[in-house]
Every structure is written in structure tokens, then in C-alpha cells.
Tab-separated table of N, CA, C and O in Angstrom:
chain	number	residue	atom	x	y	z
A	1	GLN	N	-198.758	-93.834	52.169
A	1	GLN	CA	-197.507	-94.561	52.425
A	1	GLN	C	-197.174	-94.643	53.910
A	1	GLN	O	-196.596	-95.633	54.344
A	2	LEU	N	-197.486	-93.583	54.667
A	2	LEU	CA	-197.251	-93.573	56.107
A	2	LEU	C	-198.556	-93.293	56.817
A	2	LEU	O	-199.321	-92.429	56.387
A	3	GLN	N	-198.795	-94.008	57.898
A	3	GLN	CA	-200.014	-93.808	58.666
A	3	GLN	C	-199.668	-93.787	60.143
A	3	GLN	O	-199.189	-94.785	60.685
A	4	ALA	N	-199.920	-92.649	60.789
A	4	ALA	CA	-199.677	-92.519	62.215
A	4	ALA	C	-200.927	-92.880	62.999
A	4	ALA	O	-202.050	-92.596	62.559
A	5	SER	N	-200.742	-93.490	64.154
A	5	SER	CA	-201.858	-93.853	65.020
A	5	SER	C	-201.377	-93.893	66.462
A	5	SER	O	-200.175	-93.819	66.732
A	6	GLY	N	-202.343	-94.018	67.379
A	6	GLY	CA	-202.004	-94.165	68.787
A	6	GLY	C	-202.234	-92.930	69.638
A	6	GLY	O	-202.029	-92.969	70.847
A	7	GLY	N	-202.642	-91.850	69.016
A	7	GLY	CA	-202.903	-90.647	69.779
A	7	GLY	C	-204.143	-90.778	70.639
A	7	GLY	O	-204.877	-91.758	70.561
A	8	GLY	N	-204.369	-89.772	71.486
A	8	GLY	CA	-205.536	-89.791	72.337
A	8	GLY	C	-205.444	-88.725	73.409
A	8	GLY	O	-204.593	-87.828	73.342
A	9	LEU	N	-206.328	-88.843	74.373
A	9	LEU	CA	-206.388	-87.908	75.503
A	9	LEU	C	-205.785	-88.597	76.725
A	9	LEU	O	-206.185	-89.724	77.064
A	10	VAL	N	-204.857	-87.924	77.372
A	10	VAL	CA	-204.201	-88.499	78.537
A	10	VAL	C	-203.941	-87.394	79.554
A	10	VAL	O	-203.797	-86.220	79.184
A	11	GLN	N	-203.901	-87.759	80.807
A	11	GLN	CA	-203.605	-86.784	81.849
A	11	GLN	C	-202.102	-86.525	81.917
A	11	GLN	O	-201.287	-87.382	81.536
A	12	ALA	N	-201.761	-85.364	82.416
A	12	ALA	CA	-200.350	-85.030	82.597
A	12	ALA	C	-199.675	-86.102	83.446
A	12	ALA	O	-200.238	-86.572	84.435
A	13	GLY	N	-198.478	-86.479	83.026
A	13	GLY	CA	-197.750	-87.543	83.702
A	13	GLY	C	-197.979	-88.911	83.098
A	13	GLY	O	-197.267	-89.869	83.428
A	14	GLY	N	-198.960	-89.007	82.221
A	14	GLY	CA	-199.287	-90.286	81.606
A	14	GLY	C	-198.411	-90.607	80.410
A	14	GLY	O	-197.463	-89.874	80.096
A	15	SER	N	-198.741	-91.711	79.741
A	15	SER	CA	-197.945	-92.195	78.615
A	15	SER	C	-198.830	-92.547	77.432
A	15	SER	O	-200.009	-92.901	77.595
A	16	LEU	N	-198.252	-92.452	76.261
A	16	LEU	CA	-198.866	-92.913	75.024
A	16	LEU	C	-197.771	-93.494	74.140
A	16	LEU	O	-196.607	-93.074	74.241
A	17	ARG	N	-198.145	-94.430	73.286
A	17	ARG	CA	-197.209	-94.925	72.286
A	17	ARG	C	-197.802	-94.711	70.906
A	17	ARG	O	-198.874	-95.254	70.592
A	18	LEU	N	-197.114	-93.937	70.108
A	18	LEU	CA	-197.536	-93.683	68.736
A	18	LEU	C	-196.861	-94.687	67.806
A	18	LEU	O	-195.730	-95.104	68.037
A	19	SER	N	-197.592	-95.038	66.746
A	19	SER	CA	-197.051	-95.926	65.725
A	19	SER	C	-197.109	-95.234	64.378
A	19	SER	O	-198.044	-94.480	64.098
A	20	CYS	N	-196.126	-95.523	63.558
A	20	CYS	CA	-196.086	-95.022	62.186
A	20	CYS	C	-195.895	-96.239	61.294
A	20	CYS	O	-194.799	-96.806	61.244
A	21	ALA	N	-196.954	-96.641	60.630
A	21	ALA	CA	-196.908	-97.819	59.767
A	21	ALA	C	-196.700	-97.388	58.327
A	21	ALA	O	-197.338	-96.451	57.856
A	22	ALA	N	-195.813	-98.098	57.639
A	22	ALA	CA	-195.476	-97.726	56.270
A	22	ALA	C	-195.794	-98.847	55.297
A	22	ALA	O	-195.706	-100.031	55.640
A	23	SER	N	-196.159	-98.464	54.115
A	23	SER	CA	-196.322	-99.427	53.031
A	23	SER	C	-195.370	-99.044	51.911
A	23	SER	O	-194.963	-97.891	51.804
A	24	GLY	N	-194.980	-100.004	51.130
A	24	GLY	CA	-194.057	-99.685	50.054
A	24	GLY	C	-192.644	-100.141	50.367
A	24	GLY	O	-192.303	-100.441	51.505
A	25	ARG	N	-191.816	-100.095	49.371
A	25	ARG	CA	-190.474	-100.664	49.478
A	25	ARG	C	-189.432	-99.696	49.997
A	25	ARG	O	-188.290	-100.057	50.169
A	26	THR	N	-189.825	-98.443	50.281
A	26	THR	CA	-188.824	-97.454	50.647
A	26	THR	C	-188.611	-97.336	52.150
A	26	THR	O	-187.706	-96.663	52.589
A	27	PHE	N	-189.432	-97.994	52.943
A	27	PHE	CA	-189.391	-97.752	54.386
A	27	PHE	C	-188.030	-98.058	54.991
A	27	PHE	O	-187.457	-97.258	55.700
A	28	SER	N	-187.498	-99.242	54.708
A	28	SER	CA	-186.259	-99.650	55.362
A	28	SER	C	-185.070	-98.817	54.905
A	28	SER	O	-184.022	-98.829	55.566
A	29	SER	N	-185.212	-98.095	53.810
A	29	SER	CA	-184.123	-97.256	53.327
A	29	SER	C	-184.301	-95.804	53.725
A	29	SER	O	-183.544	-94.944	53.290
A	30	SER	N	-185.289	-95.544	54.541
A	30	SER	CA	-185.609	-94.159	54.897
A	30	SER	C	-185.339	-93.846	56.353
A	30	SER	O	-185.569	-94.662	57.241
A	31	TYR	N	-184.857	-92.646	56.559
A	31	TYR	CA	-184.802	-92.066	57.894
A	31	TYR	C	-186.220	-91.611	58.215
A	31	TYR	O	-186.871	-90.990	57.387
A	32	ILE	N	-186.705	-91.927	59.406
A	32	ILE	CA	-188.070	-91.577	59.781
A	32	ILE	C	-188.040	-90.567	60.924
A	32	ILE	O	-187.307	-90.738	61.899
A	33	GLY	N	-188.835	-89.546	60.796
A	33	GLY	CA	-188.924	-88.532	61.830
A	33	GLY	C	-190.342	-88.328	62.314
A	33	GLY	O	-191.299	-88.581	61.575
A	34	TRP	N	-190.462	-87.896	63.537
A	34	TRP	CA	-191.753	-87.475	64.099
A	34	TRP	C	-191.710	-85.960	64.272
A	34	TRP	O	-190.725	-85.413	64.786
A	35	PHE	N	-192.785	-85.326	63.863
A	35	PHE	CA	-192.958	-83.891	64.026
A	35	PHE	C	-194.282	-83.639	64.721
A	35	PHE	O	-195.170	-84.485	64.711
A	36	ARG	N	-194.420	-82.465	65.299
A	36	ARG	CA	-195.687	-82.104	65.908
A	36	ARG	C	-195.996	-80.644	65.621
A	36	ARG	O	-195.092	-79.835	65.413
A	37	GLN	N	-197.287	-80.361	65.623
A	37	GLN	CA	-197.725	-78.991	65.386
A	37	GLN	C	-198.936	-78.696	66.237
A	37	GLN	O	-199.963	-79.378	66.122
A	38	ALA	N	-198.808	-77.706	67.074
A	38	ALA	CA	-199.922	-77.239	67.897
A	38	ALA	C	-200.604	-76.081	67.170
A	38	ALA	O	-199.984	-75.410	66.342
A	39	PRO	N	-201.868	-75.820	67.466
A	39	PRO	CA	-202.592	-74.715	66.803
A	39	PRO	C	-201.858	-73.385	66.958
A	39	PRO	O	-201.437	-73.017	68.057
A	40	GLY	N	-201.672	-72.702	65.848
A	40	GLY	CA	-201.011	-71.406	65.881
A	40	GLY	C	-199.508	-71.455	66.024
A	40	GLY	O	-198.859	-70.403	66.113
A	41	MET	N	-198.955	-72.677	66.043
A	41	MET	CA	-197.515	-72.826	66.222
A	41	MET	C	-196.894	-73.431	64.973
A	41	MET	O	-197.582	-74.037	64.152
A	42	GLU	N	-195.597	-73.268	64.836
A	42	GLU	CA	-194.894	-73.876	63.723
A	42	GLU	C	-194.696	-75.365	63.987
A	42	GLU	O	-194.640	-75.814	65.134
A	43	ARG	N	-194.569	-76.102	62.900
A	43	ARG	CA	-194.274	-77.524	63.020
A	43	ARG	C	-192.870	-77.682	63.593
A	43	ARG	O	-191.938	-76.997	63.165
A	44	GLU	N	-192.732	-78.591	64.546
A	44	GLU	CA	-191.423	-78.769	65.165
A	44	GLU	C	-191.016	-80.241	65.171
A	44	GLU	O	-191.854	-81.135	65.283
A	45	PHE	N	-189.723	-80.436	65.042
A	45	PHE	CA	-189.140	-81.770	65.087
A	45	PHE	C	-189.232	-82.321	66.504
A	45	PHE	O	-188.980	-81.591	67.478
A	46	VAL	N	-189.588	-83.600	66.603
A	46	VAL	CA	-189.673	-84.260	67.905
A	46	VAL	C	-188.557	-85.295	68.062
A	46	VAL	O	-187.799	-85.267	69.024
A	47	ALA	N	-188.474	-86.218	67.097
A	47	ALA	CA	-187.476	-87.285	67.182
A	47	ALA	C	-187.274	-87.883	65.801
A	47	ALA	O	-188.157	-87.811	64.956
A	48	GLY	N	-186.104	-88.489	65.604
A	48	GLY	CA	-185.808	-89.141	64.337
A	48	GLY	C	-184.983	-90.383	64.563
A	48	GLY	O	-184.306	-90.517	65.592
A	49	ILE	N	-185.061	-91.304	63.591
A	49	ILE	CA	-184.340	-92.560	63.719
A	49	ILE	C	-183.760	-92.956	62.369
A	49	ILE	O	-184.399	-92.801	61.332
A	50	SER	N	-182.529	-93.470	62.412
A	50	SER	CA	-181.835	-93.847	61.187
A	50	SER	C	-182.411	-95.123	60.597
A	50	SER	O	-183.256	-95.793	61.208
A	51	ARG	N	-181.933	-95.458	59.405
A	51	ARG	CA	-182.429	-96.642	58.702
A	51	ARG	C	-182.246	-97.910	59.520
A	51	ARG	O	-183.124	-98.769	59.560
A	52	SER	N	-181.115	-98.044	60.150
A	52	SER	CA	-180.825	-99.257	60.920
A	52	SER	C	-181.491	-99.252	62.283
A	52	SER	O	-181.645	-100.301	62.910
A	53	GLY	N	-181.834	-98.072	62.758
A	53	GLY	CA	-182.396	-97.937	64.100
A	53	GLY	C	-181.355	-97.639	65.158
A	53	GLY	O	-181.703	-97.369	66.303
A	54	ARG	N	-180.085	-97.669	64.771
A	54	ARG	CA	-179.020	-97.457	65.763
A	54	ARG	C	-178.770	-95.991	66.046
A	54	ARG	O	-178.212	-95.638	67.089
A	55	GLY	N	-179.192	-95.120	65.141
A	55	GLY	CA	-179.008	-93.694	65.344
A	55	GLY	C	-180.327	-93.001	65.622
A	55	GLY	O	-181.295	-93.181	64.879
A	56	THR	N	-180.384	-92.243	66.707
A	56	THR	CA	-181.601	-91.516	67.054
A	56	THR	C	-181.248	-90.077	67.429
A	56	THR	O	-180.115	-89.778	67.821
A	57	SER	N	-182.218	-89.205	67.304
A	57	SER	CA	-182.056	-87.821	67.733
A	57	SER	C	-183.379	-87.321	68.297
A	57	SER	O	-184.444	-87.801	67.900
A	58	TYR	N	-183.288	-86.371	69.225
A	58	TYR	CA	-184.462	-85.867	69.910
A	58	TYR	C	-184.397	-84.352	70.069
A	58	TYR	O	-183.312	-83.770	70.212
A	59	ALA	N	-185.558	-83.744	70.082
A	59	ALA	CA	-185.644	-82.350	70.471
A	59	ALA	C	-185.332	-82.246	71.958
A	59	ALA	O	-185.645	-83.160	72.736
A	60	ASN	N	-184.729	-81.145	72.355
A	60	ASN	CA	-184.374	-80.973	73.771
A	60	ASN	C	-185.598	-81.070	74.673
A	60	ASN	O	-185.506	-81.554	75.810
A	61	SER	N	-186.728	-80.634	74.176
A	61	SER	CA	-187.939	-80.595	74.994
A	61	SER	C	-188.485	-81.976	75.339
A	61	SER	O	-189.293	-82.104	76.258
A	62	VAL	N	-188.031	-83.013	74.618
A	62	VAL	CA	-188.570	-84.356	74.872
A	62	VAL	C	-187.500	-85.340	75.325
A	62	VAL	O	-187.824	-86.485	75.658
A	63	LYS	N	-186.252	-84.933	75.340
A	63	LYS	CA	-185.171	-85.837	75.745
A	63	LYS	C	-185.414	-86.371	77.146
A	63	LYS	O	-185.757	-85.630	78.061
A	64	GLY	N	-185.220	-87.673	77.291
A	64	GLY	CA	-185.422	-88.311	78.579
A	64	GLY	C	-186.859	-88.731	78.840
A	64	GLY	O	-187.126	-89.474	79.792
A	65	ARG	N	-187.782	-88.265	78.000
A	65	ARG	CA	-189.191	-88.621	78.175
A	65	ARG	C	-189.718	-89.451	77.005
A	65	ARG	O	-190.557	-90.317	77.197
A	66	PHE	N	-189.245	-89.160	75.803
A	66	PHE	CA	-189.707	-89.851	74.602
A	66	PHE	C	-188.611	-90.789	74.094
A	66	PHE	O	-187.411	-90.481	74.204
A	67	THR	N	-189.041	-91.910	73.519
A	67	THR	CA	-188.103	-92.855	72.915
A	67	THR	C	-188.623	-93.282	71.552
A	67	THR	O	-189.768	-93.727	71.440
A	68	ILE	N	-187.773	-93.154	70.543
A	68	ILE	CA	-188.151	-93.578	69.195
A	68	ILE	C	-187.470	-94.907	68.894
A	68	ILE	O	-186.323	-95.141	69.289
A	69	SER	N	-188.191	-95.787	68.206
A	69	SER	CA	-187.640	-97.091	67.821
A	69	SER	C	-188.292	-97.516	66.514
A	69	SER	O	-189.294	-96.922	66.087
A	70	ARG	N	-187.721	-98.540	65.886
A	70	ARG	CA	-188.311	-99.007	64.636
A	70	ARG	C	-188.161	-100.521	64.513
A	70	ARG	O	-187.237	-101.117	65.071
A	71	ASP	N	-189.085	-101.090	63.780
A	71	ASP	CA	-189.073	-102.505	63.455
A	71	ASP	C	-189.203	-102.612	61.941
A	71	ASP	O	-190.306	-102.498	61.403
A	72	ASN	N	-188.083	-102.826	61.272
A	72	ASN	CA	-188.113	-102.862	59.806
A	72	ASN	C	-188.814	-104.107	59.267
A	72	ASN	O	-189.257	-104.126	58.115
A	73	THR	N	-188.907	-105.152	60.104
A	73	THR	CA	-189.633	-106.349	59.665
A	73	THR	C	-191.107	-106.015	59.444
A	73	THR	O	-191.728	-106.516	58.509
A	74	TRP	N	-191.633	-105.182	60.322
A	74	TRP	CA	-193.032	-104.816	60.255
A	74	TRP	C	-193.264	-103.421	59.701
A	74	TRP	O	-194.383	-102.924	59.735
A	75	ASN	N	-192.188	-102.796	59.176
A	75	ASN	CA	-192.319	-101.463	58.579
A	75	ASN	C	-193.019	-100.483	59.512
A	75	ASN	O	-193.946	-99.764	59.099
A	76	THR	N	-192.573	-100.455	60.748
A	76	THR	CA	-193.227	-99.600	61.723
A	76	THR	C	-192.195	-98.866	62.572
A	76	THR	O	-191.171	-99.438	62.955
A	77	VAL	N	-192.476	-97.619	62.849
A	77	VAL	CA	-191.684	-96.815	63.781
A	77	VAL	C	-192.580	-96.444	64.952
A	77	VAL	O	-193.761	-96.134	64.759
A	78	PHE	N	-192.013	-96.491	66.142
A	78	PHE	CA	-192.770	-96.199	67.349
A	78	PHE	C	-192.213	-94.956	68.044
A	78	PHE	O	-191.017	-94.678	67.978
A	79	LEU	N	-193.100	-94.249	68.726
A	79	LEU	CA	-192.677	-93.143	69.579
A	79	LEU	C	-193.327	-93.356	70.943
A	79	LEU	O	-194.536	-93.168	71.093
A	80	GLN	N	-192.528	-93.809	71.893
A	80	GLN	CA	-193.010	-93.995	73.254
A	80	GLN	C	-192.888	-92.670	73.986
A	80	GLN	O	-191.792	-92.118	74.088
A	81	MET	N	-194.008	-92.175	74.483
A	81	MET	CA	-194.039	-90.873	75.143
A	81	MET	C	-194.433	-91.059	76.604
A	81	MET	O	-195.553	-91.493	76.888
A	82	ASN	N	-193.529	-90.743	77.492
A	82	ASN	CA	-193.766	-90.852	78.923
A	82	ASN	C	-193.723	-89.474	79.574
A	82	ASN	O	-193.237	-88.512	78.995
A	83	SER	N	-194.232	-89.410	80.785
A	83	SER	CA	-194.230	-88.150	81.550
A	83	SER	C	-194.765	-86.998	80.702
A	83	SER	O	-194.170	-85.917	80.641
A	84	LEU	N	-195.885	-87.229	80.069
A	84	LEU	CA	-196.448	-86.228	79.168
A	84	LEU	C	-196.859	-84.970	79.904
A	84	LEU	O	-197.295	-85.015	81.064
A	85	LYS	N	-196.706	-83.848	79.211
A	85	LYS	CA	-197.025	-82.540	79.765
A	85	LYS	C	-198.080	-81.877	78.877
A	85	LYS	O	-198.179	-82.197	77.682
A	86	PRO	N	-198.844	-80.943	79.411
A	86	PRO	CA	-199.836	-80.238	78.578
A	86	PRO	C	-199.203	-79.596	77.343
A	86	PRO	O	-199.853	-79.538	76.288
A	87	GLU	N	-197.970	-79.159	77.435
A	87	GLU	CA	-197.315	-78.529	76.288
A	87	GLU	C	-196.938	-79.531	75.198
A	87	GLU	O	-196.488	-79.130	74.123
A	88	ASP	N	-197.122	-80.821	75.455
A	88	ASP	CA	-196.916	-81.828	74.418
A	88	ASP	C	-198.150	-81.968	73.520
A	88	ASP	O	-198.116	-82.691	72.521
A	89	THR	N	-199.231	-81.301	73.880
A	89	THR	CA	-200.452	-81.369	73.085
A	89	THR	C	-200.208	-80.832	71.687
A	89	THR	O	-199.730	-79.704	71.508
A	90	ALA	N	-200.515	-81.662	70.669
A	90	ALA	CA	-200.278	-81.285	69.282
A	90	ALA	C	-200.760	-82.401	68.372
A	90	ALA	O	-201.104	-83.494	68.822
A	91	LEU	N	-200.743	-82.098	67.079
A	91	LEU	CA	-200.955	-83.121	66.060
A	91	LEU	C	-199.587	-83.696	65.715
A	91	LEU	O	-198.703	-82.951	65.287
A	92	TYR	N	-199.418	-84.990	65.889
A	92	TYR	CA	-198.135	-85.643	65.650
A	92	TYR	C	-198.174	-86.354	64.300
A	92	TYR	O	-199.100	-87.130	64.028
A	93	SER	N	-197.152	-86.121	63.499
A	93	SER	CA	-197.050	-86.736	62.179
A	93	SER	C	-195.694	-87.388	62.009
A	93	SER	O	-194.691	-86.903	62.558
A	94	CYS	N	-195.670	-88.483	61.235
A	94	CYS	CA	-194.390	-89.102	60.902
A	94	CYS	C	-194.073	-88.807	59.435
A	94	CYS	O	-194.985	-88.587	58.623
A	95	ALA	N	-192.799	-88.822	59.134
A	95	ALA	CA	-192.364	-88.480	57.786
A	95	ALA	C	-191.092	-89.230	57.438
A	95	ALA	O	-190.328	-89.613	58.333
A	96	GLY	N	-190.882	-89.436	56.131
A	96	GLY	CA	-189.716	-90.168	55.661
A	96	GLY	C	-188.758	-89.284	54.888
A	96	GLY	O	-189.178	-88.377	54.164
A	97	SER	N	-187.483	-89.580	55.037
A	97	SER	CA	-186.446	-88.784	54.387
A	97	SER	C	-185.306	-89.673	53.911
A	97	SER	O	-185.002	-90.679	54.551
A	98	GLU	N	-184.679	-89.290	52.812
A	98	GLU	CA	-183.490	-89.989	52.333
A	98	GLU	C	-182.235	-89.457	53.007
A	98	GLU	O	-181.187	-90.102	52.962
A	99	VAL	N	-182.322	-88.296	53.629
A	99	VAL	CA	-181.125	-87.673	54.193
A	99	VAL	C	-181.180	-87.481	55.699
A	99	VAL	O	-180.166	-87.261	56.342
A	100	GLY	N	-182.380	-87.546	56.287
A	100	GLY	CA	-182.494	-87.324	57.714
A	100	GLY	C	-182.432	-85.862	58.062
A	100	GLY	O	-182.406	-85.003	57.181
A	101	GLY	N	-182.449	-85.554	59.344
A	101	GLY	CA	-182.367	-84.178	59.790
A	101	GLY	C	-183.543	-83.796	60.648
A	101	GLY	O	-184.445	-84.591	60.899
A	102	SER	N	-183.526	-82.530	61.100
A	102	SER	CA	-184.577	-82.053	61.993
A	102	SER	C	-185.456	-80.983	61.352
A	102	SER	O	-186.285	-80.378	62.029
A	103	ARG	N	-185.269	-80.731	60.068
A	103	ARG	CA	-186.062	-79.704	59.382
A	103	ARG	C	-187.132	-80.360	58.541
A	103	ARG	O	-186.854	-81.312	57.802
A	104	TRP	N	-188.342	-79.829	58.597
A	104	TRP	CA	-189.460	-80.493	57.938
A	104	TRP	C	-189.238	-80.594	56.429
A	104	TRP	O	-189.686	-81.561	55.801
A	105	TYR	N	-188.529	-79.653	55.828
A	105	TYR	CA	-188.355	-79.672	54.376
A	105	TYR	C	-187.326	-80.718	53.927
A	105	TYR	O	-187.124	-80.904	52.734
A	106	GLU	N	-186.686	-81.388	54.865
A	106	GLU	CA	-185.774	-82.478	54.529
A	106	GLU	C	-186.515	-83.801	54.359
A	106	GLU	O	-185.908	-84.814	54.035
A	107	TYR	N	-187.820	-83.765	54.579
A	107	TYR	CA	-188.626	-84.975	54.533
A	107	TYR	C	-189.525	-84.935	53.305
A	107	TYR	O	-190.263	-83.974	53.095
A	108	ALA	N	-189.451	-86.024	52.529
A	108	ALA	CA	-190.118	-86.039	51.224
A	108	ALA	C	-191.545	-86.541	51.284
A	108	ALA	O	-192.366	-86.156	50.459
A	109	TYR	N	-191.846	-87.422	52.220
A	109	TYR	CA	-193.210	-87.948	52.264
A	109	TYR	C	-193.701	-88.001	53.693
A	109	TYR	O	-192.930	-88.274	54.619
A	110	TRP	N	-194.994	-87.733	53.812
A	110	TRP	CA	-195.630	-87.543	55.101
A	110	TRP	C	-196.888	-88.386	55.208
A	110	TRP	O	-197.574	-88.638	54.221
A	111	GLY	N	-197.191	-88.766	56.446
A	111	GLY	CA	-198.438	-89.445	56.716
A	111	GLY	C	-199.413	-88.498	57.378
A	111	GLY	O	-199.064	-87.388	57.769
A	112	GLN	N	-200.642	-88.952	57.499
A	112	GLN	CA	-201.626	-88.186	58.252
A	112	GLN	C	-201.258	-88.214	59.725
A	112	GLN	O	-200.645	-89.165	60.191
A	113	GLY	N	-201.604	-87.193	60.435
A	113	GLY	CA	-201.225	-87.094	61.834
A	113	GLY	C	-202.199	-87.771	62.769
A	113	GLY	O	-203.286	-88.205	62.387
A	114	THR	N	-201.770	-87.854	64.016
A	114	THR	CA	-202.625	-88.364	65.085
A	114	THR	C	-202.576	-87.363	66.232
A	114	THR	O	-201.513	-86.866	66.601
A	115	GLN	N	-203.745	-87.045	66.770
A	115	GLN	CA	-203.843	-85.992	67.777
A	115	GLN	C	-203.476	-86.523	69.164
A	115	GLN	O	-203.984	-87.565	69.593
A	116	VAL	N	-202.629	-85.780	69.844
A	116	VAL	CA	-202.280	-86.060	71.233
A	116	VAL	C	-202.722	-84.870	72.072
A	116	VAL	O	-202.346	-83.729	71.789
A	117	THR	N	-203.538	-85.135	73.074
A	117	THR	CA	-204.006	-84.085	73.970
A	117	THR	C	-203.687	-84.475	75.404
A	117	THR	O	-204.084	-85.556	75.855
A	118	VAL	N	-202.964	-83.602	76.089
A	118	VAL	CA	-202.556	-83.866	77.467
A	118	VAL	C	-203.259	-82.859	78.376
A	118	VAL	O	-203.056	-81.645	78.240
A	119	SER	N	-204.075	-83.357	79.282
A	119	SER	CA	-204.818	-82.482	80.181
A	119	SER	C	-204.025	-82.269	81.464
A	119	SER	O	-203.301	-83.142	81.925
A	120	SER	N	-204.220	-81.097	82.053
A	120	SER	CA	-203.480	-80.770	83.286
A	120	SER	C	-204.257	-81.180	84.518
A	120	SER	O	-205.414	-81.565	84.452
């Protein structure tokens, strides 16, 4: 139902844009979140966007550097990542929720992740 793409290897200070493409009729009615998980670390919330796209939230660690947006016509959510740091290295996944929030258990369906690696 959800497929994340756009990851890759980038140098510190660089940019990447992740995409989360959805199939099915539930996308426009869902709050979409991005999470990331580095090896040996817990999964953490990165950013989320409301159904309309007018409401967004970010983890403190990415505020001012990452921007989340969505296009309901194309059933896609984007995560623009600028000024990347080595500590941003992780597997990034998108997920859908009926209620929103920053906790992974608030999200009912998940897509496969895309790896982001930031070299120093």
C-alpha cells in the first residue's frame, strides 16, 4: 500500500527528496508520517502531515532542515531533506494513520523503507 523511495548516499550538507507513494482509497483520508531507524537504535518519528496537508509536525532534530508535503492527486507524500548530517543516516519508512501522532504504534500500515546514508 505504501512504497518509499528516493534514498541514497550523499555527503554531509547535501540534500535528498524521499517519496512515499500510496495505492488504495485510504491515502487521502490518512495522516502520513515518516519514521527512521538506525542500526541498534529505536525507531523515531521524523515528520508527519495531516490529511489536507495544512498541518505538519517535525522532530526537533530535523526542524528547519526537513520539509514534508503531500499531493493527494498523485497519492504521494514527500520528505525534502536538506543540510543532511551523518546522524541522519537510517532506514526511512512512511506510514499511515487514522489518528496521527508521533508514536509508531499510532500508525496502522507501513511501507518498505528506503536507506539514507550521509557520509562525513
